[in-house]
């Protein structure tokens, strides 16, 4: 078990010797875990104070001088508050800035709806040319950070706050490719396409379904944009049933991206596990999952529904 | 500044005004009043102040320029063309389909353009990022950012002002093209931004008052900015919207008025261009 944000902070430190890059934060280094990098490499870290729009402008200027920049804050203050700075200052000029946003989804903690960004995937994937990555565990997060760093262009990294189980056992390969999803569990009856913390719940659901004789594959669609359409269509063909699972509003997120690809490529019955177009609220992680229908049981129910269609 | 240099700059600025109105005439829309008000500021930067090389527009240690008030770009494009960054024939393609000369500047489309701009209020943050890079990596370049006075109603300008003062970016110069007018009327009536120099001083900047149409005054201001150590410099350049064309001067409707054939001919006559 490790929090994805902690894996992010560790990855920055681990990659610091191999690559040249700057890391910025807006007074949330202890929340986004860029604090690890700040302490290890203060000469390459910049705290911009509580001024996110200004931070993304500075990130654009710094990166235009030839060095990649990771600029972190909570998803609400990155994709939400700084949308125009990311759109016009970073994506439009195609600068090498990684908008690494933690605390996406209702699992942002007990801070309530103001801090739970449920629309960041929709906002970021609508920007032309923006790459959107959402890793599911420690190893996928570390691989995603390096992949983002090696890619010369704007990337949105959506990083969950809470601890998640390791879904890539030690010794097995874990790669993150832009435009590539990762198959976590194979199955023939339905495919659950999930991102972030919902992948672990999909794996749990798949286990429960297996006990009742249903083979549900689980794909970690770590590259939401560009989407791994080849993998998605392969599983649509193989299983004929797709369920998406994300800690995000049901409008415009992973479910939207998968729906678009299936509608155009191979119309396939689909059910979505997502927040039902409402704002988040305070609560414990388990209570929030139950309140917003994001439990493994909800994933199982969605598979049952899609199998009946 | 020597008399012959002054004379040379005045000639270039006149050429930039002519080019700007000509490209706006061809483009069919745009912001003539803003291009004319910023023309002298752009002239002194590109033909006297900045360390730039048209043969190497991407030189790592070149000085950087950001036109944060991107809508004034016809003057910028003309300066780039006259300085040798850009084919002058392109100026008549302003705002036309597939032209590199977009209605607001775009990085990567035009050699010599260091950053896209257009969404107001963002340029000073980006300039701060460039200047901070130079500080952190011990690079010798300087960064120049031109702001509009109406633009300073955007809150991000003040986040940028606060941070540049905090970081002590003495390689950063912000130049305010203070023409006093914005789309909806006089800046002082729409949403007063003054006293600008006091505001920048409060954010630890060196504030310098200059006449934005007087090259000796601009030159002196830029020299004082270069000599100031420990913090960024703010040049409060008093300008006239539409400067150089009498019927456009201080007229809010010329912020974005259309340069028709008739307007173009009257303006050219005022700028001393003999029509064929």
Coordinates of C-alpha atoms in Angstrom, one line a residue:
Chain A
X1 CA 0.0 0.0 0.0
X2 CA 1.2 3.5 -0.8
X3 CA -0.4 6.8 -1.5
X4 CA -0.1 7.8 -5.1
X5 CA 1.0 11.3 -4.1
X6 CA 3.8 9.8 -2.0
X7 CA 4.9 7.7 -5.0
X8 CA 4.9 10.9 -7.0
X9 CA 7.1 12.8 -4.5
X10 CA 9.5 9.8 -4.3
X11 CA 9.7 9.5 -8.1
X12 CA 10.7 13.2 -8.5
X13 CA 13.6 12.5 -6.1
X14 CA 14.6 9.2 -7.8
X15 CA 14.6 10.9 -11.2
X16 CA 16.5 14.0 -10.1
X17 CA 19.9 12.5 -10.8
X18 CA 19.0 11.2 -14.2
X19 CA 17.2 14.2 -15.6
X20 CA 17.3 18.0 -15.3
X21 CA 14.0 19.5 -14.3
X22 CA 12.4 22.0 -12.0
X23 CA 9.6 21.3 -9.5
X24 CA 7.2 24.0 -8.4
X25 CA 4.4 24.1 -5.8
X26 CA 1.9 26.6 -4.5
X27 CA 2.2 26.2 -0.7
X28 CA 1.1 22.6 -0.8
X29 CA 4.4 20.8 -0.9
X30 CA 3.4 18.8 2.1
X31 CA 0.1 17.8 0.5
X32 CA 1.4 17.0 -3.0
X33 CA 4.6 15.5 -1.5
X34 CA 6.9 17.6 -3.6
X35 CA 8.3 18.3 -0.2
X36 CA 10.6 15.3 -0.7
X37 CA 12.1 17.1 -3.7
X38 CA 12.2 20.4 -2.0
X39 CA 14.4 19.0 0.8
X40 CA 16.6 17.0 -1.5
X41 CA 17.1 19.6 -4.3
X42 CA 16.2 23.1 -3.1
X43 CA 18.2 24.7 -6.0
X44 CA 15.6 23.1 -8.4
X45 CA 12.5 23.7 -6.3
X46 CA 10.4 26.9 -6.3
X47 CA 7.5 27.6 -3.9
X48 CA 5.2 30.1 -5.5
X49 CA 3.0 30.7 -2.5
X50 CA -0.7 30.5 -2.7
X51 CA -0.9 31.8 -6.3
X52 CA -1.6 29.0 -8.7
X53 CA -2.3 31.0 -11.8
X54 CA 1.0 32.8 -11.4
X55 CA 2.7 29.4 -10.8
X56 CA 1.6 28.0 -14.1
X57 CA 2.7 31.2 -15.8
X58 CA 6.2 30.9 -14.2
X59 CA 6.2 27.2 -15.2
X60 CA 5.6 28.2 -18.8
X61 CA 8.4 30.8 -18.7
X62 CA 10.9 28.5 -17.0
X63 CA 10.2 25.6 -19.4
X64 CA 10.5 27.9 -22.4
X65 CA 14.1 28.3 -21.5
X66 CA 14.7 24.6 -22.2
X67 CA 14.1 22.6 -19.0
X68 CA 11.0 20.6 -18.1
X69 CA 8.9 21.7 -15.1
X70 CA 6.6 19.8 -12.8
X71 CA 4.1 22.2 -11.2
X72 CA 2.0 20.8 -8.5
X73 CA -1.0 21.7 -6.5
X74 CA -4.4 20.1 -5.8
X75 CA -6.5 19.3 -8.9
X76 CA -9.1 21.9 -8.1
X77 CA -6.5 24.7 -8.1
X78 CA -4.6 23.3 -11.2
X79 CA -7.2 22.2 -13.7
X80 CA -9.9 24.3 -12.2
X81 CA -8.5 27.6 -11.0
X82 CA -5.6 27.7 -13.5
X83 CA -7.5 26.4 -16.6
X84 CA -6.7 29.5 -18.7
X85 CA -3.1 29.6 -17.7
X86 CA -2.7 25.9 -18.6
X87 CA -4.6 26.3 -21.8
X88 CA -3.1 29.5 -23.2
X89 CA 0.2 29.6 -21.3
X90 CA 1.2 26.0 -21.5
X91 CA -0.8 23.9 -24.0
X92 CA -1.3 26.5 -26.8
X93 CA 2.5 27.2 -27.1
X94 CA 3.1 23.4 -26.4
X95 CA 5.5 23.9 -23.6
X96 CA 7.2 21.2 -21.6
X97 CA 5.2 21.6 -18.4
X98 CA 3.8 18.7 -16.4
X99 CA 0.7 19.8 -14.5
X100 CA 1.0 17.2 -11.7
X101 CA -2.2 17.5 -9.7
X102 CA -3.0 15.5 -6.5
X103 CA -6.3 15.2 -4.7
X104 CA -8.4 14.5 -7.7
X105 CA -11.8 13.0 -7.1
X106 CA -13.9 12.7 -3.9
X107 CA -11.0 10.8 -2.4
X108 CA -9.3 14.1 -1.7
X109 CA -9.8 13.7 2.0
X110 CA -12.4 15.3 4.3
X111 CA -12.0 18.8 3.0
X112 CA -15.3 18.8 1.2
X113 CA -16.6 19.7 -2.2
X114 CA -14.4 22.8 -2.7
X115 CA -11.3 20.6 -2.7
X116 CA -12.6 17.5 -4.5
X117 CA -12.1 18.1 -8.2
X118 CA -14.6 16.0 -10.1
X119 CA -14.1 17.6 -13.5
X120 CA -10.3 17.9 -14.1
X121 CA -10.1 14.9 -16.5
X122 CA -12.9 16.5 -18.6
X123 CA -11.3 19.9 -18.6
X124 CA -7.8 18.7 -19.4
X125 CA -8.6 16.2 -22.0
X126 CA -10.6 18.8 -23.9
X127 CA -7.5 20.9 -24.4
X128 CA -6.0 20.2 -27.9
X129 CA -2.8 18.2 -27.6
X130 CA -2.8 17.7 -23.9
X131 CA -1.7 14.3 -22.6
X132 CA -3.7 13.1 -19.6
X133 CA -2.3 10.3 -17.4
X134 CA -3.9 8.8 -14.3
X135 CA -1.9 6.0 -12.7
X136 CA -3.3 3.4 -10.3
X137 CA -0.6 2.4 -7.9
X138 CA 2.9 3.1 -6.8
X139 CA 4.8 1.5 -9.6
X140 CA 2.5 2.9 -12.3
X141 CA 2.8 6.3 -10.8
X142 CA 6.6 6.2 -10.8
X143 CA 6.6 5.0 -14.4
X144 CA 4.1 7.7 -15.4
X145 CA 6.2 10.4 -13.9
X146 CA 9.2 9.2 -15.9
X147 CA 7.1 8.8 -19.1
X148 CA 5.8 12.4 -18.7
X149 CA 9.4 13.6 -18.2
X150 CA 10.7 11.9 -21.3
X151 CA 7.8 13.3 -23.4
X152 CA 8.5 16.8 -24.7
X153 CA 5.1 18.5 -24.3
X154 CA 2.3 19.3 -21.9
X155 CA 1.0 16.5 -19.7
X156 CA -1.7 16.5 -17.0
X157 CA -0.9 14.0 -14.3
X158 CA -3.9 13.1 -12.1
X159 CA -2.7 11.8 -8.8
X160 CA -4.9 10.4 -6.1
X161 CA -4.4 11.4 -2.5
X162 CA -5.0 8.1 -0.6
X163 CA -3.1 4.9 -0.2
X164 CA -3.8 2.2 -2.8
X165 CA -2.7 -1.5 -2.9
X166 CA 0.1 -2.5 -5.2
X167 CA -1.4 -4.0 -8.3
X168 CA 1.8 -4.7 -10.1
X169 CA 3.6 -7.4 -8.1
X170 CA 7.4 -7.0 -7.6
X171 CA 9.3 -8.6 -10.5
X172 CA 6.5 -8.1 -13.0
X173 CA 6.9 -5.4 -15.7
X174 CA 5.1 -2.1 -15.2
X175 CA 5.4 0.4 -18.0
X176 CA 3.4 3.5 -18.8
X177 CA 3.2 4.4 -22.4
X178 CA 1.5 7.5 -23.8
X179 CA -1.6 6.0 -25.6
X180 CA -1.2 2.7 -23.8
X181 CA -3.4 1.1 -21.1
X182 CA -2.3 -1.8 -18.9
X183 CA -4.2 -5.0 -18.5
X184 CA -4.2 -5.9 -14.8
X185 CA -6.6 -8.9 -14.9
X186 CA -7.7 -10.8 -18.0
X187 CA -11.3 -12.0 -18.5
X188 CA -13.8 -13.0 -21.2
X189 CA -17.2 -11.9 -20.0
X190 CA -16.8 -8.2 -19.5
X191 CA -14.0 -5.6 -19.3
X192 CA -13.7 -3.0 -16.5
X193 CA -11.8 0.0 -17.7
X194 CA -10.7 2.0 -14.7
X195 CA -8.3 4.8 -13.6
X196 CA -6.5 5.8 -10.4
X197 CA -7.8 4.5 -7.2
X198 CA -10.8 2.8 -8.9
X199 CA -8.5 0.2 -10.5
X200 CA -7.9 -1.5 -7.1
X201 CA -11.7 -1.6 -6.6
X202 CA -12.2 -3.0 -10.1
X203 CA -9.7 -5.8 -9.2
X204 CA -11.6 -6.5 -6.0
X205 CA -14.8 -6.6 -7.9
X206 CA -13.3 -8.9 -10.5
X207 CA -12.3 -11.3 -7.8
X208 CA -15.8 -11.3 -6.3
X209 CA -17.4 -11.8 -9.8
X210 CA -15.0 -14.7 -10.5
X211 CA -16.4 -16.5 -7.5
X212 CA -19.8 -16.4 -9.2
X213 CA -18.3 -17.6 -12.5
X214 CA -18.0 -14.2 -14.3
X215 CA -14.7 -13.4 -15.9
X216 CA -14.3 -9.6 -15.7
X217 CA -11.1 -8.2 -17.1
X218 CA -9.6 -5.1 -15.6
X219 CA -7.7 -2.5 -17.6
X220 CA -5.8 0.4 -16.0
X221 CA -6.4 3.1 -18.6
X222 CA -3.5 5.1 -17.3
X223 CA -3.3 7.1 -20.6
X224 CA -6.8 8.7 -20.7
X225 CA -5.6 10.9 -23.6
X226 CA -4.5 9.7 -26.0
X227 CA -6.7 6.7 -25.1
X228 CA -5.5 3.2 -25.9
X229 CA -8.2 2.6 -28.5
X230 CA -6.6 -0.6 -29.8
X231 CA -6.7 -2.2 -26.4
X232 CA -10.2 -0.9 -25.7
X233 CA -11.6 -2.2 -29.0
X234 CA -9.8 -5.5 -28.5
X235 CA -11.6 -6.0 -25.2
X236 CA -14.9 -4.7 -26.6
X237 CA -14.6 -7.4 -29.3
X238 CA -13.6 -10.1 -26.9
X239 CA -16.1 -9.5 -24.1
X240 CA -18.8 -7.4 -25.7
X241 CA -19.4 -5.6 -22.4
X242 CA -17.6 -2.6 -21.0
X243 CA -17.8 -0.9 -17.6
X244 CA -15.8 2.3 -16.8
X245 CA -14.8 3.2 -13.3
X246 CA -13.4 6.6 -12.2
X247 CA -13.5 8.9 -9.2
X248 CA -14.7 11.8 -11.3
X249 CA -18.0 13.3 -12.6
X250 CA -19.7 11.0 -15.1
X251 CA -19.6 13.9 -17.7
X252 CA -16.6 14.1 -19.9
X253 CA -14.1 11.9 -17.9
X254 CA -12.9 8.4 -18.6
X255 CA -16.4 7.2 -19.2
X256 CA -16.9 9.9 -21.8
X257 CA -13.6 9.1 -23.5
X258 CA -14.4 5.4 -23.6
X259 CA -17.9 6.1 -24.9
X260 CA -16.6 8.3 -27.7
X261 CA -14.1 5.6 -28.8
X262 CA -16.6 2.8 -28.6
X263 CA -19.4 4.7 -30.4
X264 CA -17.1 5.4 -33.3
X265 CA -15.1 2.2 -33.3
X266 CA -17.4 -0.6 -32.1
X267 CA -20.7 0.3 -30.4
X268 CA -20.7 -1.8 -27.3
X269 CA -23.0 -1.9 -24.2
X270 CA -21.4 0.2 -21.5
X271 CA -22.1 1.1 -17.8
X272 CA -20.3 3.8 -15.9
X273 CA -19.2 3.9 -12.3
X274 CA -18.6 7.6 -11.6
X275 CA -19.9 10.5 -9.5
X276 CA -23.4 11.2 -10.6
X277 CA -23.1 14.9 -11.6
X278 CA -22.9 16.3 -8.1
X279 CA -20.3 18.0 -5.9
X280 CA -18.3 16.1 -3.3
X281 CA -18.6 16.5 0.5
X282 CA -16.7 15.8 3.7
X283 CA -16.4 12.2 5.0
X284 CA -14.1 9.3 5.7
X285 CA -12.8 7.5 2.6
X286 CA -15.1 4.5 3.1
X287 CA -18.1 6.8 3.7
X288 CA -17.3 8.8 0.6
X289 CA -17.0 5.7 -1.5
X290 CA -20.4 4.6 -0.3
X291 CA -22.0 8.0 -0.6
X292 CA -20.9 8.4 -4.2
X293 CA -21.4 4.7 -5.2
X294 CA -17.7 4.1 -5.9
X295 CA -17.2 0.8 -4.0
X296 CA -16.1 -2.5 -5.4
X297 CA -19.8 -3.5 -4.9
X298 CA -20.9 -0.7 -7.1
X299 CA -18.4 -2.0 -9.8
X300 CA -19.9 -5.5 -9.4
X301 CA -23.4 -4.1 -9.8
X302 CA -22.4 -2.2 -13.0
X303 CA -21.0 -5.4 -14.4
X304 CA -24.2 -7.3 -13.6
X305 CA -26.2 -4.5 -15.3
X306 CA -24.0 -4.5 -18.4
X307 CA -24.3 -8.3 -18.6
X308 CA -28.1 -8.1 -18.7
X309 CA -28.1 -5.6 -21.7
Chain B
X1 CA 21.3 59.0 -26.6
X2 CA 23.0 60.5 -29.7
X3 CA 21.0 62.7 -32.1
X4 CA 21.6 60.4 -35.0
X5 CA 20.4 57.4 -33.0
X6 CA 17.3 59.3 -32.0
X7 CA 16.6 60.2 -35.6
X8 CA 17.1 56.6 -36.6
X9 CA 14.7 55.3 -34.0
X10 CA 12.1 57.9 -35.0
X11 CA 12.3 56.8 -38.6
X12 CA 11.9 53.1 -37.6
X13 CA 8.9 53.9 -35.4
X14 CA 7.3 55.8 -38.2
X15 CA 7.9 52.7 -40.4
X16 CA 6.4 50.4 -37.7
X17 CA 3.3 52.6 -37.6
X18 CA 2.9 52.5 -41.4
X19 CA 3.4 48.7 -41.4
X20 CA 0.9 48.2 -38.6
X21 CA -1.9 50.1 -40.3
X22 CA -1.1 48.5 -43.6
X23 CA -1.3 45.0 -42.1
X24 CA -4.4 45.9 -40.2
X25 CA -5.9 47.2 -43.4
X26 CA -5.2 43.8 -45.1
X27 CA -6.2 41.9 -42.0
X28 CA -9.6 43.5 -41.9
X29 CA -9.7 43.7 -38.1
X30 CA -7.4 44.2 -35.1
X31 CA -6.3 46.9 -32.8
X32 CA -4.8 50.0 -34.5
X33 CA -4.9 52.3 -31.5
X34 CA -2.9 49.8 -29.4
X35 CA -0.3 49.1 -32.1
X36 CA 0.3 52.8 -32.5
X37 CA 0.5 53.5 -28.8
X38 CA 3.1 50.7 -28.3
X39 CA 5.2 51.4 -31.4
X40 CA 7.9 53.5 -29.8
X41 CA 8.3 51.2 -26.9
X42 CA 8.7 48.2 -29.3
X43 CA 11.1 50.3 -31.4
X44 CA 13.6 51.1 -28.7
X45 CA 13.5 47.5 -27.4
X46 CA 14.2 45.9 -30.7
X47 CA 16.5 48.5 -32.2
X48 CA 18.5 49.7 -29.2
X49 CA 18.0 47.9 -25.9
X50 CA 17.7 44.1 -26.4
X51 CA 20.5 41.7 -27.1
X52 CA 19.0 39.7 -29.9
X53 CA 20.2 38.1 -33.2
X54 CA 17.9 37.6 -36.1
X55 CA 20.3 35.0 -37.5
X56 CA 19.9 33.0 -34.3
X57 CA 16.4 33.7 -32.9
X58 CA 16.6 30.8 -30.5
X59 CA 19.9 31.8 -28.9
X60 CA 19.8 30.5 -25.3
X61 CA 21.2 33.7 -23.9
X62 CA 19.2 36.2 -26.0
X63 CA 17.1 38.8 -24.2
X64 CA 13.4 37.8 -24.0
X65 CA 10.4 39.9 -25.0
X66 CA 6.8 39.2 -24.1
X67 CA 4.0 41.4 -25.5
X68 CA 1.6 40.6 -22.7
X69 CA -1.0 42.9 -24.4
X70 CA -0.8 40.6 -27.4
X71 CA -3.5 42.5 -29.3
X72 CA -0.9 45.2 -30.1
X73 CA 1.0 42.6 -32.2
X74 CA 1.0 44.4 -35.6
X75 CA 3.7 46.7 -34.2
X76 CA 5.6 43.7 -32.9
X77 CA 5.4 41.8 -36.2
X78 CA 6.6 44.9 -38.0
X79 CA 9.5 45.3 -35.6
X80 CA 10.5 41.6 -36.1
X81 CA 10.3 42.1 -39.9
X82 CA 12.3 45.3 -39.9
X83 CA 14.9 43.7 -37.6
X84 CA 15.3 40.8 -40.0
X85 CA 13.5 38.0 -38.1
X86 CA 10.6 37.8 -40.5
X87 CA 9.9 38.3 -44.3
X88 CA 8.2 41.7 -44.6
X89 CA 5.9 40.3 -47.3
X90 CA 4.2 38.3 -44.6
X91 CA 2.9 41.5 -42.9
X92 CA 0.0 41.7 -45.3
X93 CA -1.2 38.2 -44.2
X94 CA -2.1 39.3 -40.7
X95 CA -5.2 37.5 -39.4
X96 CA -5.6 35.5 -42.6
X97 CA -6.1 31.7 -42.8
X98 CA -2.8 29.7 -42.2
X99 CA -0.8 32.9 -41.7
X100 CA 1.9 32.7 -39.0
X101 CA 0.8 36.2 -38.1
X102 CA -2.1 35.3 -35.9
X103 CA -4.4 37.9 -34.3
X104 CA -2.4 37.4 -31.2
X105 CA 1.2 36.2 -31.2
X106 CA 1.9 32.4 -31.1
X107 CA 5.2 30.8 -30.0
X108 CA 6.7 28.7 -32.7
X109 CA 4.9 30.3 -35.6
X110 CA 7.0 33.5 -35.9
X111 CA 10.8 33.6 -35.3
X112 CA 11.6 36.0 -32.5
X113 CA 8.3 35.5 -30.7
X114 CA 9.3 34.2 -27.2
X115 CA 5.8 33.4 -26.0
X116 CA 2.2 33.2 -27.0
X117 CA 0.0 35.9 -25.6
X118 CA -3.5 37.1 -25.9
X119 CA -5.3 36.1 -22.8
X120 CA -4.6 39.3 -20.8
X121 CA -2.7 39.3 -17.5
X122 CA -0.5 36.2 -18.1
X123 CA 2.6 37.7 -19.6
X124 CA 4.3 39.1 -16.5
X125 CA 4.1 35.7 -14.8
X126 CA 5.7 34.0 -17.8
X127 CA 8.4 36.8 -18.0
X128 CA 9.0 36.1 -14.3
X129 CA 9.6 32.4 -15.0
X130 CA 12.1 33.3 -17.7
X131 CA 13.9 35.8 -15.4
X132 CA 13.9 33.3 -12.5
X133 CA 15.4 30.7 -14.9
X134 CA 18.3 33.1 -15.7
X135 CA 18.8 33.7 -12.0
X136 CA 18.8 30.1 -11.0
X137 CA 21.1 29.1 -13.8
X138 CA 23.4 32.1 -13.8
X139 CA 22.5 33.2 -17.3
X140 CA 23.1 36.8 -18.4
X141 CA 19.9 37.5 -20.3
X142 CA 17.2 40.1 -19.5
X143 CA 13.5 39.8 -19.9
X144 CA 11.2 42.6 -21.1
X145 CA 7.4 42.5 -20.7
X146 CA 5.0 45.1 -22.1
X147 CA 1.7 45.4 -20.3
X148 CA -1.4 47.4 -21.0
X149 CA -2.9 49.6 -18.3
X150 CA -6.3 48.1 -18.8
X151 CA -4.7 44.7 -18.6
X152 CA -3.5 45.4 -15.1
X153 CA -7.1 45.0 -13.9
X154 CA -6.4 41.3 -14.2
X155 CA -5.5 39.9 -10.7
X156 CA -2.7 37.7 -12.0
X157 CA -0.6 40.8 -12.9
X158 CA -0.4 41.4 -9.2
X159 CA 0.5 37.9 -8.3
X160 CA 3.3 38.2 -10.8
X161 CA 4.3 41.6 -9.4
X162 CA 4.4 40.2 -5.9
X163 CA 6.6 37.2 -6.9
X164 CA 9.1 39.1 -9.1
X165 CA 9.6 41.5 -6.1
X166 CA 9.9 38.5 -3.8
X167 CA 12.5 36.8 -6.0
X168 CA 14.5 40.0 -6.5
X169 CA 14.4 39.6 -10.3
X170 CA 16.6 42.5 -11.3
X171 CA 16.9 41.0 -14.8
X172 CA 13.2 41.7 -15.4
X173 CA 11.7 44.9 -16.7
X174 CA 7.9 45.5 -17.0
X175 CA 6.9 48.4 -19.3
X176 CA 3.4 49.8 -19.0
X177 CA 1.9 51.1 -22.2
X178 CA -0.3 53.5 -20.2
X179 CA -2.5 55.0 -22.9
X180 CA -5.4 55.4 -20.5
X181 CA -8.1 53.8 -22.7
X182 CA -9.7 50.3 -22.9
X183 CA -12.5 48.9 -24.9
X184 CA -15.3 50.1 -22.7
X185 CA -13.9 53.6 -22.1
X186 CA -11.2 55.4 -20.1
X187 CA -9.4 53.1 -17.8
X188 CA -9.9 55.5 -14.9
X189 CA -13.7 55.2 -15.4
X190 CA -14.0 51.5 -16.2
X191 CA -11.8 50.3 -13.3
X192 CA -9.1 52.7 -12.2
X193 CA -5.7 51.0 -12.0
X194 CA -3.6 54.0 -10.8
X195 CA -1.4 54.8 -9.0
X196 CA 0.5 52.2 -10.8
X197 CA 4.1 53.2 -9.8
X198 CA 3.1 53.2 -6.2
X199 CA 1.6 49.8 -6.5
X200 CA 4.7 48.3 -8.1
X201 CA 6.9 50.1 -5.5
X202 CA 4.8 48.4 -2.8
X203 CA 5.7 45.1 -4.4
X204 CA 9.5 45.9 -4.1
X205 CA 10.0 47.1 -7.7
X206 CA 11.9 50.1 -8.8
X207 CA 9.4 52.4 -10.5
X208 CA 10.5 54.8 -13.2
X209 CA 8.2 57.4 -15.0
X210 CA 8.9 57.9 -18.7
X211 CA 7.3 59.4 -21.8
X212 CA 6.5 56.4 -23.9
X213 CA 6.8 58.4 -27.1
X214 CA 10.1 60.1 -26.3
X215 CA 13.2 58.0 -27.1
X216 CA 15.5 60.0 -24.9
X217 CA 13.1 59.4 -22.0
X218 CA 12.6 55.7 -22.8
X219 CA 16.4 55.2 -23.2
X220 CA 17.1 56.9 -19.8
X221 CA 14.4 54.8 -18.1
X222 CA 15.8 51.6 -19.6
X223 CA 19.3 52.6 -18.5
X224 CA 18.1 53.2 -14.9
X225 CA 16.3 49.9 -15.0
X226 CA 19.6 48.1 -16.0
X227 CA 21.5 49.8 -13.3
X228 CA 19.0 48.9 -10.6
X229 CA 20.1 45.9 -8.6
X230 CA 18.2 43.6 -6.2
X231 CA 14.8 43.9 -7.7
X232 CA 12.7 44.2 -10.9
X233 CA 12.1 47.5 -12.6
X234 CA 8.8 49.0 -13.7
X235 CA 8.7 51.7 -16.5
X236 CA 5.5 53.6 -16.3
X237 CA 5.4 54.8 -19.9
X238 CA 2.8 57.5 -20.5
X239 CA 1.4 57.0 -24.0
X240 CA -1.3 58.1 -26.3
X241 CA -3.7 55.5 -27.8
X242 CA -3.5 55.9 -31.6
X243 CA -0.3 58.0 -31.4
X244 CA 0.8 59.4 -34.8
X245 CA -2.6 59.5 -36.5
X246 CA -4.5 62.6 -35.4
X247 CA -8.0 61.2 -35.8
X248 CA -7.1 58.1 -33.8
X249 CA -5.3 59.7 -30.9
X250 CA -7.0 59.3 -27.6
X251 CA -10.1 57.9 -29.2
X252 CA -11.5 54.8 -27.5
X253 CA -13.2 53.7 -30.7
X254 CA -9.8 53.2 -32.3
X255 CA -8.9 50.5 -29.8
X256 CA -10.3 48.0 -32.2
X257 CA -11.7 50.1 -35.1
X258 CA -11.5 48.8 -38.6
X259 CA -8.9 50.3 -40.9
X260 CA -10.9 50.6 -44.1
X261 CA -9.4 51.9 -47.4
X262 CA -10.4 55.4 -46.7
X263 CA -9.0 55.3 -43.1
X264 CA -5.9 53.8 -44.4
X265 CA -5.3 56.5 -47.0
X266 CA -6.0 59.3 -44.5
X267 CA -3.6 57.7 -42.0
X268 CA -0.9 57.2 -44.6
X269 CA -1.1 60.9 -45.6
X270 CA -0.6 61.9 -42.0
X271 CA 2.4 59.6 -41.6
X272 CA 3.9 61.2 -44.7
X273 CA 3.4 58.3 -47.1
X274 CA 3.0 59.4 -50.7
X275 CA 0.3 57.3 -52.3
X276 CA 0.8 56.0 -55.8

